[in-house]
Structures are given as C-alpha cells and as structure tokens.
Amino acid sequence: MQLSIFATHYSKLKLVILSLLTLNMLLFLLVGGVINAADSLVWLLLLVSYDLEAYNIQLPISNHALHQFRNILVCFITILFFGYLLQGDILAAANSLLWLALLILLELETLKPAWKNANKTTYWAATVLVFIGLIALVLIWISFGAWLDAYDAALWIAAFAIVEADLLRLMQEKLLKI
C-alpha cells in the first residue's frame, strides 16, 4: 500500500514538472526569444522519449526509430549550443554542454548497460560532476538575478534526476530477469 501511494505521488510530481517545463517553454517564447523556446521544446521531446523508454511503453515506432528521433533532437541541441556560443551567451553554452554530457551518460546507460556496470565508479563520478556543474549554473544565474533561467534550470535538473531514477529502476528490472 505504501509503495502505491509513493508511485501515485511520484507520477504526479513528474506531471507537475512536465507541466511547468511546458509553461516555461511558452514563457521563453514570449520573453526569451525563439532560440530559448526551441531549446525548451527539443528538451521536452527528449525528456518524454526517455520517460517512454524507462516505462517500456509500447509505441507505434520501433526502439531503433525512437533512438533515431533522439539523435535528431541531439543534433538540434548541438546546433543550439553553437547558437549560444555565437550569441556570446557563455552560461547558456556551458549549460548546453553539460546537458550534452548528461545525454551521453544516459545513452550509455540505455544502450550500453554492460559498459556502465563494468565502469560504475567512473559513470557515477561523471554523472555527479555533471549535476554539480548544472547546480553551479543555477546558483550563478541566481547571483546574476536571472530568476527565470535559474528556475528553468532547476526544473530540468529535477526532471532528469527523475528520468535517471526511472532508468536505474528499468536497468535493475532487466538485470533481475537475466
């Protein structure tokens, strides 16, 4: 009974975070410009794709097509990273680079679980360092008074921490079936 209560609250938390991120995307469209809104949209799609995979939800597309879709999204994220660099927005570029590093770690976790298990210490150290960098950027944005950027970044950290927890659960379930 206690576990189902947790699962219900957990699902509601994810829904609230996803709703807030969608609202942020609309806010960025109004006040932050098209690049920020496009960045948020691409990340939302990526977040949902990882969540669908973590819950093993049957989609009308193959796993290969889902990974190809994610590869396209990562290409857009890379282009946006260079856009931030060209604009001289070093904090946004650093943020984008850290998130790209996290994507690499997530892909390793989903596509190469044997490698991840063989290199647990390195994998977790890299993950912790990326999250420390992302949290540091939130604190920097707060110190600059960039509240929307800080709030948005904190939401994304929470969202991907939840995805990471879901993927960990999925990998443990797969290992138990072996």
C-alpha positions as YAML, in Angstrom:
chain: A
units: angstrom
residues:
- id: 1
  name: MET
  ca: [0.00, 0.00, 0.00]
- id: 2
  name: GLN
  ca: [2.77, 2.42, 0.93]
- id: 3
  name: LEU
  ca: [4.54, 1.78, -2.39]
- id: 4
  name: SER
  ca: [1.42, 2.57, -4.44]
- id: 5
  name: ILE
  ca: [0.98, 5.87, -2.55]
- id: 6
  name: PHE
  ca: [4.60, 6.74, -3.37]
- id: 7
  name: ALA
  ca: [4.10, 5.75, -7.03]
- id: 8
  name: THR
  ca: [0.99, 7.96, -7.26]
- id: 9
  name: HIS
  ca: [2.78, 10.97, -5.76]
- id: 10
  name: TYR
  ca: [5.83, 10.26, -7.91]
- id: 11
  name: SER
  ca: [3.71, 10.25, -11.08]
- id: 12
  name: LYS
  ca: [2.00, 13.47, -10.00]
- id: 13
  name: LEU
  ca: [5.38, 15.08, -9.33]
- id: 14
  name: LYS
  ca: [6.55, 14.15, -12.83]
- id: 15
  name: LEU
  ca: [3.35, 15.53, -14.33]
- id: 16
  name: VAL
  ca: [3.73, 18.80, -12.40]
- id: 17
  name: ILE
  ca: [7.36, 19.15, -13.52]
- id: 18
  name: LEU
  ca: [6.45, 18.39, -17.14]
- id: 19
  name: SER
  ca: [3.62, 20.95, -16.99]
- id: 20
  name: LEU
  ca: [5.92, 23.59, -15.50]
- id: 21
  name: LEU
  ca: [8.55, 22.90, -18.17]
- id: 22
  name: THR
  ca: [5.89, 23.30, -20.87]
- id: 23
  name: LEU
  ca: [4.83, 26.59, -19.30]
- id: 24
  name: ASN
  ca: [8.49, 27.68, -19.23]
- id: 25
  name: MET
  ca: [8.78, 26.93, -22.93]
- id: 26
  name: LEU
  ca: [5.85, 29.26, -23.57]
- id: 27
  name: LEU
  ca: [7.36, 31.90, -21.28]
- id: 28
  name: PHE
  ca: [10.65, 31.68, -23.15]
- id: 29
  name: LEU
  ca: [8.77, 32.14, -26.41]
- id: 30
  name: LEU
  ca: [7.25, 35.35, -25.02]
- id: 31
  name: VAL
  ca: [10.26, 36.83, -23.20]
- id: 32
  name: GLY
  ca: [13.33, 34.77, -24.05]
- id: 33
  name: GLY
  ca: [13.16, 34.50, -27.79]
- id: 34
  name: VAL
  ca: [12.75, 31.76, -30.34]
- id: 35
  name: ILE
  ca: [16.10, 30.07, -29.63]
- id: 36
  name: ASN
  ca: [15.27, 29.58, -25.94]
- id: 37
  name: ALA
  ca: [11.77, 28.34, -26.77]
- id: 38
  name: ALA
  ca: [13.11, 25.94, -29.42]
- id: 39
  name: ASP
  ca: [15.70, 24.72, -26.94]
- id: 40
  name: SER
  ca: [12.97, 24.01, -24.38]
- id: 41
  name: LEU
  ca: [10.78, 22.22, -26.94]
- id: 42
  name: VAL
  ca: [13.59, 19.95, -28.09]
- id: 43
  name: TRP
  ca: [14.49, 19.11, -24.49]
- id: 44
  name: LEU
  ca: [10.84, 18.41, -23.64]
- id: 45
  name: LEU
  ca: [10.61, 15.96, -26.53]
- id: 46
  name: LEU
  ca: [13.84, 14.33, -25.40]
- id: 47
  name: LEU
  ca: [12.64, 14.09, -21.80]
- id: 48
  name: VAL
  ca: [9.40, 12.43, -22.89]
- id: 49
  name: SER
  ca: [11.31, 9.98, -25.11]
- id: 50
  name: TYR
  ca: [13.47, 8.87, -22.17]
- id: 51
  name: ASP
  ca: [10.42, 8.58, -19.94]
- id: 52
  name: LEU
  ca: [8.63, 6.42, -22.51]
- id: 53
  name: GLU
  ca: [11.67, 4.17, -22.71]
- id: 54
  name: ALA
  ca: [12.08, 3.99, -18.93]
- id: 55
  name: TYR
  ca: [8.50, 2.81, -18.57]
- id: 56
  name: ASN
  ca: [8.79, 0.42, -21.50]
- id: 57
  name: ILE
  ca: [5.70, 1.93, -23.09]
- id: 58
  name: GLN
  ca: [4.84, 0.32, -26.41]
- id: 59
  name: LEU
  ca: [4.99, 2.92, -29.15]
- id: 60
  name: PRO
  ca: [3.84, 2.73, -32.76]
- id: 61
  name: ILE
  ca: [7.53, 3.06, -33.70]
- id: 62
  name: SER
  ca: [10.46, 0.73, -33.12]
- id: 63
  name: ASN
  ca: [13.16, 1.27, -30.50]
- id: 64
  name: HIS
  ca: [15.53, 1.97, -33.37]
- id: 65
  name: ALA
  ca: [13.23, 4.73, -34.67]
- id: 66
  name: LEU
  ca: [12.98, 6.17, -31.14]
- id: 67
  name: HIS
  ca: [16.78, 6.30, -30.91]
- id: 68
  name: GLN
  ca: [16.98, 7.90, -34.37]
- id: 69
  name: PHE
  ca: [14.45, 10.51, -33.24]
- id: 70
  name: ARG
  ca: [16.62, 11.21, -30.20]
- id: 71
  name: ASN
  ca: [19.68, 11.51, -32.43]
- id: 72
  name: ILE
  ca: [17.88, 14.18, -34.46]
- id: 73
  name: LEU
  ca: [16.99, 16.02, -31.25]
- id: 74
  name: VAL
  ca: [20.62, 15.85, -30.12]
- id: 75
  name: CYS
  ca: [21.66, 17.38, -33.46]
- id: 76
  name: PHE
  ca: [19.25, 20.27, -32.80]
- id: 77
  name: ILE
  ca: [20.65, 20.66, -29.28]
- id: 78
  name: THR
  ca: [24.18, 20.78, -30.70]
- id: 79
  name: ILE
  ca: [23.13, 23.46, -33.21]
- id: 80
  name: LEU
  ca: [21.51, 25.44, -30.39]
- id: 81
  name: PHE
  ca: [24.74, 25.11, -28.37]
- id: 82
  name: PHE
  ca: [26.66, 26.75, -31.21]
- id: 83
  name: GLY
  ca: [23.91, 29.39, -31.44]
- id: 84
  name: TYR
  ca: [24.51, 30.28, -27.80]
- id: 85
  name: LEU
  ca: [28.24, 30.48, -28.47]
- id: 86
  name: LEU
  ca: [27.70, 32.77, -31.46]
- id: 87
  name: GLN
  ca: [25.45, 34.99, -29.34]
- id: 88
  name: GLY
  ca: [28.18, 35.15, -26.71]
- id: 89
  name: ASP
  ca: [25.90, 33.59, -24.09]
- id: 90
  name: ILE
  ca: [28.62, 31.67, -22.27]
- id: 91
  name: LEU
  ca: [26.39, 30.50, -19.41]
- id: 92
  name: ALA
  ca: [23.78, 29.08, -21.79]
- id: 93
  name: ALA
  ca: [26.55, 27.44, -23.83]
- id: 94
  name: ALA
  ca: [28.10, 25.90, -20.69]
- id: 95
  name: ASN
  ca: [24.65, 24.72, -19.62]
- id: 96
  name: SER
  ca: [24.06, 23.19, -23.04]
- id: 97
  name: LEU
  ca: [27.45, 21.46, -22.97]
- id: 98
  name: LEU
  ca: [26.77, 19.96, -19.53]
- id: 99
  name: TRP
  ca: [23.39, 18.70, -20.70]
- id: 100
  name: LEU
  ca: [25.01, 17.14, -23.78]
- id: 101
  name: ALA
  ca: [27.40, 15.35, -21.40]
- id: 102
  name: LEU
  ca: [24.42, 14.10, -19.41]
- id: 103
  name: LEU
  ca: [22.82, 12.85, -22.63]
- id: 104
  name: ILE
  ca: [25.94, 10.86, -23.42]
- id: 105
  name: LEU
  ca: [25.73, 9.31, -19.96]
- id: 106
  name: LEU
  ca: [22.03, 8.49, -20.39]
- id: 107
  name: GLU
  ca: [22.67, 6.92, -23.78]
- id: 108
  name: LEU
  ca: [25.47, 4.83, -22.31]
- id: 109
  name: GLU
  ca: [23.09, 3.71, -19.59]
- id: 110
  name: THR
  ca: [20.34, 2.69, -22.01]
- id: 111
  name: LEU
  ca: [22.40, 1.37, -24.93]
- id: 112
  name: LYS
  ca: [25.49, 0.00, -23.17]
- id: 113
  name: PRO
  ca: [24.36, -1.22, -19.73]
- id: 114
  name: ALA
  ca: [27.20, -3.77, -19.61]
- id: 115
  name: TRP
  ca: [29.76, -0.98, -20.10]
- id: 116
  name: LYS
  ca: [28.06, 1.11, -17.43]
- id: 117
  name: ASN
  ca: [28.07, -1.80, -14.98]
- id: 118
  name: ALA
  ca: [31.74, -2.52, -15.69]
- id: 119
  name: ASN
  ca: [32.62, 1.15, -15.11]
- id: 120
  name: LYS
  ca: [30.21, 2.04, -12.29]
- id: 121
  name: THR
  ca: [32.60, 4.30, -10.40]
- id: 122
  name: THR
  ca: [33.60, 6.28, -13.48]
- id: 123
  name: TYR
  ca: [30.00, 6.50, -14.67]
- id: 124
  name: TRP
  ca: [28.65, 7.75, -11.33]
- id: 125
  name: ALA
  ca: [31.55, 10.17, -10.84]
- id: 126
  name: ALA
  ca: [30.87, 11.67, -14.27]
- id: 127
  name: THR
  ca: [27.14, 11.88, -13.54]
- id: 128
  name: VAL
  ca: [27.75, 13.58, -10.18]
- id: 129
  name: LEU
  ca: [30.19, 16.05, -11.77]
- id: 130
  name: VAL
  ca: [27.69, 16.96, -14.48]
- id: 131
  name: PHE
  ca: [24.92, 17.53, -11.92]
- id: 132
  name: ILE
  ca: [27.30, 19.60, -9.74]
- id: 133
  name: GLY
  ca: [28.08, 21.74, -12.80]
- id: 134
  name: LEU
  ca: [24.38, 22.17, -13.57]
- id: 135
  name: ILE
  ca: [23.61, 23.13, -9.97]
- id: 136
  name: ALA
  ca: [26.52, 25.59, -10.03]
- id: 137
  name: LEU
  ca: [24.97, 27.26, -13.09]
- id: 138
  name: VAL
  ca: [21.65, 27.59, -11.24]
- id: 139
  name: LEU
  ca: [23.49, 29.36, -8.41]
- id: 140
  name: ILE
  ca: [25.31, 31.62, -10.88]
- id: 141
  name: TRP
  ca: [22.02, 32.59, -12.56]
- id: 142
  name: ILE
  ca: [20.55, 33.34, -9.13]
- id: 143
  name: SER
  ca: [23.55, 35.53, -8.29]
- id: 144
  name: PHE
  ca: [23.01, 37.44, -11.56]
- id: 145
  name: GLY
  ca: [19.31, 37.86, -10.82]
- id: 146
  name: ALA
  ca: [18.35, 35.73, -13.83]
- id: 147
  name: TRP
  ca: [15.46, 34.12, -11.97]
- id: 148
  name: LEU
  ca: [13.69, 32.55, -14.96]
- id: 149
  name: ASP
  ca: [16.91, 30.91, -16.15]
- id: 150
  name: ALA
  ca: [17.67, 29.64, -12.63]
- id: 151
  name: TYR
  ca: [14.13, 28.36, -12.10]
- id: 152
  name: ASP
  ca: [14.05, 26.67, -15.51]
- id: 153
  name: ALA
  ca: [17.45, 25.05, -14.96]
- id: 154
  name: ALA
  ca: [16.41, 23.77, -11.52]
- id: 155
  name: LEU
  ca: [13.26, 22.23, -13.03]
- id: 156
  name: TRP
  ca: [15.31, 20.49, -15.71]
- id: 157
  name: ILE
  ca: [17.68, 19.12, -13.09]
- id: 158
  name: ALA
  ca: [14.71, 17.71, -11.17]
- id: 159
  name: ALA
  ca: [13.17, 16.29, -14.35]
- id: 160
  name: PHE
  ca: [16.31, 14.50, -15.47]
- id: 161
  name: ALA
  ca: [17.08, 13.30, -11.94]
- id: 162
  name: ILE
  ca: [13.68, 11.59, -12.06]
- id: 163
  name: VAL
  ca: [14.45, 10.14, -15.51]
- id: 164
  name: GLU
  ca: [17.79, 8.88, -14.17]
- id: 165
  name: ALA
  ca: [15.98, 7.20, -11.26]
- id: 166
  name: ASP
  ca: [13.49, 5.64, -13.69]
- id: 167
  name: LEU
  ca: [16.26, 4.35, -15.95]
- id: 168
  name: LEU
  ca: [18.09, 2.91, -12.95]
- id: 169
  name: ARG
  ca: [14.89, 1.08, -11.96]
- id: 170
  name: LEU
  ca: [14.47, -0.22, -15.53]
- id: 171
  name: MET
  ca: [18.06, -1.46, -15.68]
- id: 172
  name: GLN
  ca: [17.68, -3.22, -12.32]
- id: 173
  name: GLU
  ca: [14.49, -4.91, -13.55]
- id: 174
  name: LYS
  ca: [16.29, -6.07, -16.70]
- id: 175
  name: LEU
  ca: [19.16, -7.46, -14.63]
- id: 176
  name: LEU
  ca: [16.72, -9.36, -12.39]
- id: 177
  name: LYS
  ca: [15.17, -11.02, -15.46]
- id: 178
  name: ILE
  ca: [18.55, -12.31, -16.64]
...
